[in-house]
mmCIF file with all atom_site columns, C-alpha atoms in Angstrom:
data_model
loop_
_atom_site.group_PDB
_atom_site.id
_atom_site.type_symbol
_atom_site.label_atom_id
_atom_site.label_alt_id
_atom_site.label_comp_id
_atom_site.label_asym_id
_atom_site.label_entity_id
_atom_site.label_seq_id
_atom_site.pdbx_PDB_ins_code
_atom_site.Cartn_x
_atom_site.Cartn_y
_atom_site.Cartn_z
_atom_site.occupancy
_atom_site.B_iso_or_equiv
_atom_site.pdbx_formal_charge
_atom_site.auth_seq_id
_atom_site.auth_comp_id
_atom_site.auth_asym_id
_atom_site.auth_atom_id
_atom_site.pdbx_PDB_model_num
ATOM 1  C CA . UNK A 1 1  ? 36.844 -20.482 -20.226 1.00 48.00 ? 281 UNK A CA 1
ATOM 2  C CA . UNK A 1 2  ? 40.108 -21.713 -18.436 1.00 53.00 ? 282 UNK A CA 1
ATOM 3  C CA . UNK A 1 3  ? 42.315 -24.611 -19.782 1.00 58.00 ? 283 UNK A CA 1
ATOM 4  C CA . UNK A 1 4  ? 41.104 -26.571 -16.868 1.00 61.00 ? 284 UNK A CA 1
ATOM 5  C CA . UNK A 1 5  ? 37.337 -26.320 -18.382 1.00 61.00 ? 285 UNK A CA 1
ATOM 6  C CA . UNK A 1 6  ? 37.992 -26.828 -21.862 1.00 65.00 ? 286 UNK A CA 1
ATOM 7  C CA . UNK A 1 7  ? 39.721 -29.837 -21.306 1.00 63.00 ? 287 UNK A CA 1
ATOM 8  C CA . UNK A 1 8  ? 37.259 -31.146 -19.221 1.00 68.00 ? 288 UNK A CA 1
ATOM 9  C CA . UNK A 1 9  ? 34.601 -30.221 -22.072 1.00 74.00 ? 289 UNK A CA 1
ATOM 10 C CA . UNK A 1 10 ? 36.941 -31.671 -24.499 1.00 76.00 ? 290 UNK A CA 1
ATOM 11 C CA . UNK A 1 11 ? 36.686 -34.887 -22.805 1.00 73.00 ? 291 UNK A CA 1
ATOM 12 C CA . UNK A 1 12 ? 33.179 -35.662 -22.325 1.00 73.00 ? 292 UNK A CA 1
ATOM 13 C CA . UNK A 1 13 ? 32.890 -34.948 -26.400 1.00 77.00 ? 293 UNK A CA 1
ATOM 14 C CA . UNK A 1 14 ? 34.773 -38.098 -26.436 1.00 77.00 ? 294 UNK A CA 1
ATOM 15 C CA . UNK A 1 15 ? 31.404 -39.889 -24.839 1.00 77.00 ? 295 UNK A CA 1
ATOM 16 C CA . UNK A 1 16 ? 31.746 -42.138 -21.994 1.00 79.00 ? 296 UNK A CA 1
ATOM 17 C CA . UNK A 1 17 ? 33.344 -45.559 -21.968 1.00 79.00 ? 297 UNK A CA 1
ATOM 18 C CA . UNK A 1 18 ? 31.226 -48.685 -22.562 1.00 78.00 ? 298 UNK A CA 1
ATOM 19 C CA . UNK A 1 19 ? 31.080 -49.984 -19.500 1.00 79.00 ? 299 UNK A CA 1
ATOM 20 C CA . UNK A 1 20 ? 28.747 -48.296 -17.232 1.00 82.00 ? 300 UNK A CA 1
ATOM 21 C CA . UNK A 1 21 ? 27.754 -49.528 -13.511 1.00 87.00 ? 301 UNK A CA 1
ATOM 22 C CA . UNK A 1 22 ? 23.855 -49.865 -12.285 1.00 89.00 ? 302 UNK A CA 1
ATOM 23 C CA . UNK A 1 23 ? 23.277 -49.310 -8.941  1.00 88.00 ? 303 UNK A CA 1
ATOM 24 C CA . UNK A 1 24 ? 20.640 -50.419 -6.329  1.00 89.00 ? 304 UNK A CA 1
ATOM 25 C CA . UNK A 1 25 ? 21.105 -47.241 -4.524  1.00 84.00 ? 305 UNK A CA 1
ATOM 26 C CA . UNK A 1 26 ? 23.727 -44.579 -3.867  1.00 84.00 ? 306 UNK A CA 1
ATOM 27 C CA . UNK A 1 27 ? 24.792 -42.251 -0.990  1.00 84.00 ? 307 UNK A CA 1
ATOM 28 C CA . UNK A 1 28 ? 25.353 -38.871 -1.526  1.00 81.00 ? 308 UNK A CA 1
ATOM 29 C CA . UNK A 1 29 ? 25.830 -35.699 0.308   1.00 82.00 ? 309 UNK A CA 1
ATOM 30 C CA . UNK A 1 30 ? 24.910 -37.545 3.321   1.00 84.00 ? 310 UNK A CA 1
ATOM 31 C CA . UNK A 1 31 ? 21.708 -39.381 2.146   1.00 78.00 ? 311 UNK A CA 1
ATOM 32 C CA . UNK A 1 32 ? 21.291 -42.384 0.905   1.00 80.00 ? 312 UNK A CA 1
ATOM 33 C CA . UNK A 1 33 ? 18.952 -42.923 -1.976  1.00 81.00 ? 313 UNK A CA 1
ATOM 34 C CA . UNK A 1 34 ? 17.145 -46.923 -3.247  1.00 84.00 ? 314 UNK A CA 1
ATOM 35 C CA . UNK A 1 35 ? 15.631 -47.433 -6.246  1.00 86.00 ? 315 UNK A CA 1
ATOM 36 C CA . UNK A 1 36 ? 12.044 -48.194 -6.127  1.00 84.00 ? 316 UNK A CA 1
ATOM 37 C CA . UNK A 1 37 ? 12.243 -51.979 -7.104  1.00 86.00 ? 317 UNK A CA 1
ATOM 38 C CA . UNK A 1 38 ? 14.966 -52.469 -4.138  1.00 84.00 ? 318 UNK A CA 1
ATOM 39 C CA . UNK A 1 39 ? 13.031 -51.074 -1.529  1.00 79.00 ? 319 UNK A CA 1
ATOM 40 C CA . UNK A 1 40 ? 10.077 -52.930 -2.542  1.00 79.00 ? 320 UNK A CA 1
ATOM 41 C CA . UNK A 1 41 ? 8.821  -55.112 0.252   1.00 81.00 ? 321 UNK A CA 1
ATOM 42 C CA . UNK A 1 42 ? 11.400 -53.690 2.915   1.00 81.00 ? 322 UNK A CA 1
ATOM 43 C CA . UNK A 1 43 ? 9.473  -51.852 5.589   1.00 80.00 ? 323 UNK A CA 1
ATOM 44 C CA . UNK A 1 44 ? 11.955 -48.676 4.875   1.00 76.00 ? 324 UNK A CA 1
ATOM 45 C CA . UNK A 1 45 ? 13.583 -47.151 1.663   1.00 72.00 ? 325 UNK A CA 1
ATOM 46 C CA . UNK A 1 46 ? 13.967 -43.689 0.169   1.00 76.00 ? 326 UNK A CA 1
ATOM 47 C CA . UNK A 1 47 ? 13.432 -43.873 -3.736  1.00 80.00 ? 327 UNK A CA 1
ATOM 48 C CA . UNK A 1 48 ? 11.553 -40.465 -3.415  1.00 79.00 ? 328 UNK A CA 1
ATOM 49 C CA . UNK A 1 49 ? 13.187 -37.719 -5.500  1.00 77.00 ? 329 UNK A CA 1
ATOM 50 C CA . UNK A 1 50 ? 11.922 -34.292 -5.229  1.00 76.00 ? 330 UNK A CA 1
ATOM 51 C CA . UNK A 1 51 ? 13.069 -31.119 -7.291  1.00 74.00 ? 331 UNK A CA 1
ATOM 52 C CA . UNK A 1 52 ? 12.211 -27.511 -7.003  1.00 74.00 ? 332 UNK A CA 1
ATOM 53 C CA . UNK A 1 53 ? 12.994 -25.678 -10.127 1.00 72.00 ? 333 UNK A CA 1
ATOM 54 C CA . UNK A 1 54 ? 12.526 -21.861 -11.040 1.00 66.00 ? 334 UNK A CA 1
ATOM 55 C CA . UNK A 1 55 ? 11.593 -20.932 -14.739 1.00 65.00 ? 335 UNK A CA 1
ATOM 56 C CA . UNK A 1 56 ? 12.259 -17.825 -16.295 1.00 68.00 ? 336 UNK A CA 1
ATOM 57 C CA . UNK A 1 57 ? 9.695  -16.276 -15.336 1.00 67.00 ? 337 UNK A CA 1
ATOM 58 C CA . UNK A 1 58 ? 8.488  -15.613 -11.270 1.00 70.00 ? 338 UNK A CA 1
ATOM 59 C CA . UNK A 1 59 ? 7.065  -19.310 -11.318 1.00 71.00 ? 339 UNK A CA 1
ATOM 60 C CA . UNK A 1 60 ? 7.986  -21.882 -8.967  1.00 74.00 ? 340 UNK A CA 1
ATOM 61 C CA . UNK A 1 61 ? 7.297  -25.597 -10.532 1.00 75.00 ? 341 UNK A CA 1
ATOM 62 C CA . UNK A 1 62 ? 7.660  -28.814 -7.909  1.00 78.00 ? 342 UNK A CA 1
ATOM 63 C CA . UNK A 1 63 ? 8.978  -31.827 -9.472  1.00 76.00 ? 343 UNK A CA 1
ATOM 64 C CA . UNK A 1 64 ? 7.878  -35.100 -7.566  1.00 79.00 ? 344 UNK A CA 1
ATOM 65 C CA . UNK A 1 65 ? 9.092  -38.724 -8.431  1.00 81.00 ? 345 UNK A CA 1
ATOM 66 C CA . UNK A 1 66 ? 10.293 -42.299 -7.389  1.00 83.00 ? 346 UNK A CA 1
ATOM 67 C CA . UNK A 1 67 ? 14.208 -43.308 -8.421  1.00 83.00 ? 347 UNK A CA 1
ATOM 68 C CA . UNK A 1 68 ? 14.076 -46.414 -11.131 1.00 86.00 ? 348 UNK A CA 1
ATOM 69 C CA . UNK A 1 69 ? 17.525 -46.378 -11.653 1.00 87.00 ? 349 UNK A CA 1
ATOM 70 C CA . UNK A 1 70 ? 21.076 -45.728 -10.929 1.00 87.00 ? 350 UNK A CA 1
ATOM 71 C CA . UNK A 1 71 ? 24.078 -45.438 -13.539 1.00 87.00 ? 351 UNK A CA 1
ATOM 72 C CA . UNK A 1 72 ? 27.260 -44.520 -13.221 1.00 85.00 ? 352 UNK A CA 1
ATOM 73 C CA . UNK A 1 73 ? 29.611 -43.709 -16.387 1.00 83.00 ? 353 UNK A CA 1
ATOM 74 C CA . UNK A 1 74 ? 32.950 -43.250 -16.910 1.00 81.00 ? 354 UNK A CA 1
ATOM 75 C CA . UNK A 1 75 ? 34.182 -40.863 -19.298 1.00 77.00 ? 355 UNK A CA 1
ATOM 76 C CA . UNK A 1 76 ? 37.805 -40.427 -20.777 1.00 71.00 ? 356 UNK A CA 1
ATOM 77 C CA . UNK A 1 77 ? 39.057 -38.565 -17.280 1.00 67.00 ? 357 UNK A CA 1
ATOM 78 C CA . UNK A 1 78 ? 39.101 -39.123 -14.011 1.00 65.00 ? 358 UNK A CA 1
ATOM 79 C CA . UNK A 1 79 ? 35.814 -38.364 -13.330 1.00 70.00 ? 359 UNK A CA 1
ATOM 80 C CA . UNK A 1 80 ? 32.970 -40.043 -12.994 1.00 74.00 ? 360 UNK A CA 1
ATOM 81 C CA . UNK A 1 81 ? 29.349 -39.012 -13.869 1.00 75.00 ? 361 UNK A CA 1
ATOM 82 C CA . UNK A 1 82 ? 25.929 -41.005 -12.284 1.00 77.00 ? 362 UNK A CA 1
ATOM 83 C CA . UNK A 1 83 ? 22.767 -40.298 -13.095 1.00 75.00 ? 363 UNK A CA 1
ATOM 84 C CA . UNK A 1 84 ? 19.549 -40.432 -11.323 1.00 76.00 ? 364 UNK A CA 1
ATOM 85 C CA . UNK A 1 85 ? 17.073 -42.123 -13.627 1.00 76.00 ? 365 UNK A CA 1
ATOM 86 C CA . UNK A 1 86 ? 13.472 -41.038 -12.364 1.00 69.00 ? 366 UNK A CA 1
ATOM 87 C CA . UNK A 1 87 ? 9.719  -41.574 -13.157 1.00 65.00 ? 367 UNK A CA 1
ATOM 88 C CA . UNK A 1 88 ? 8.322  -38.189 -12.879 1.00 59.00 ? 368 UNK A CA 1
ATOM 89 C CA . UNK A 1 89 ? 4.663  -37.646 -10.778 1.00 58.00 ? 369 UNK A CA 1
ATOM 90 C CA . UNK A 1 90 ? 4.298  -34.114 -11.189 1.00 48.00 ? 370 UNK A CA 1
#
C-alpha cells in the first residue's frame, strides 16, 4: 500500500463524525436519483436502483430495488462518503 492509502485507511478507523446529512435525492455521474417517499405522488421520479453483480463462480445475479434513503457522512478527511440506502426486490 502507498502512504496516500494507508492514511486514508487510517482515517476512516477513526469512524465518521456525528453529524451526518439525509438527502431527498442526489445527482451523480450525471443522473439524478429520489428516494421513494419523495417521488411519491409526482408524476416522475427515479428511486429505482438496479445492480448487476458477478459471484465467484460463472453466475450472473440481478439486484433490483427502490432508494429509501440518502446519507452522507463525513469522516476525519476531506472526503466525504454517501450511501445509498435500498429495499432490495430481488
Amino acid at each position: 500500500m502507498g502512504g496516500n492509502a494507508s492514511i486514508s485507511l487510517s482515517l476512516l478507523s477513526l469512524g465518521p463524525e456525528r453529524k451526518g446529512k439525509c438527502y431527498n435525492g442526489y445527482f451523480v455521474n450525471g443522473y439524478v436519483f429520489h428516494t421513494e417517499e419523495y417521488g411519491h405522488g409526482r408524476k416522475t421520479y427515479n428511486s429505482g436502483v438496479y445492480i448487476k453483480r458477478s459471484t465467484s463462480s460463472e453466475f450472473e445475479v440481478d439486484y433490483y430495488g427502490r432508494l429509501e434513503e440518502v446519507i452522507e457522512l463525513q469522516y476525519h478527511s476531506e472526503q466525504n462518503i454517501v450511501f445509498f440506502i435500498q429495499m432490495l426486490l430481488i
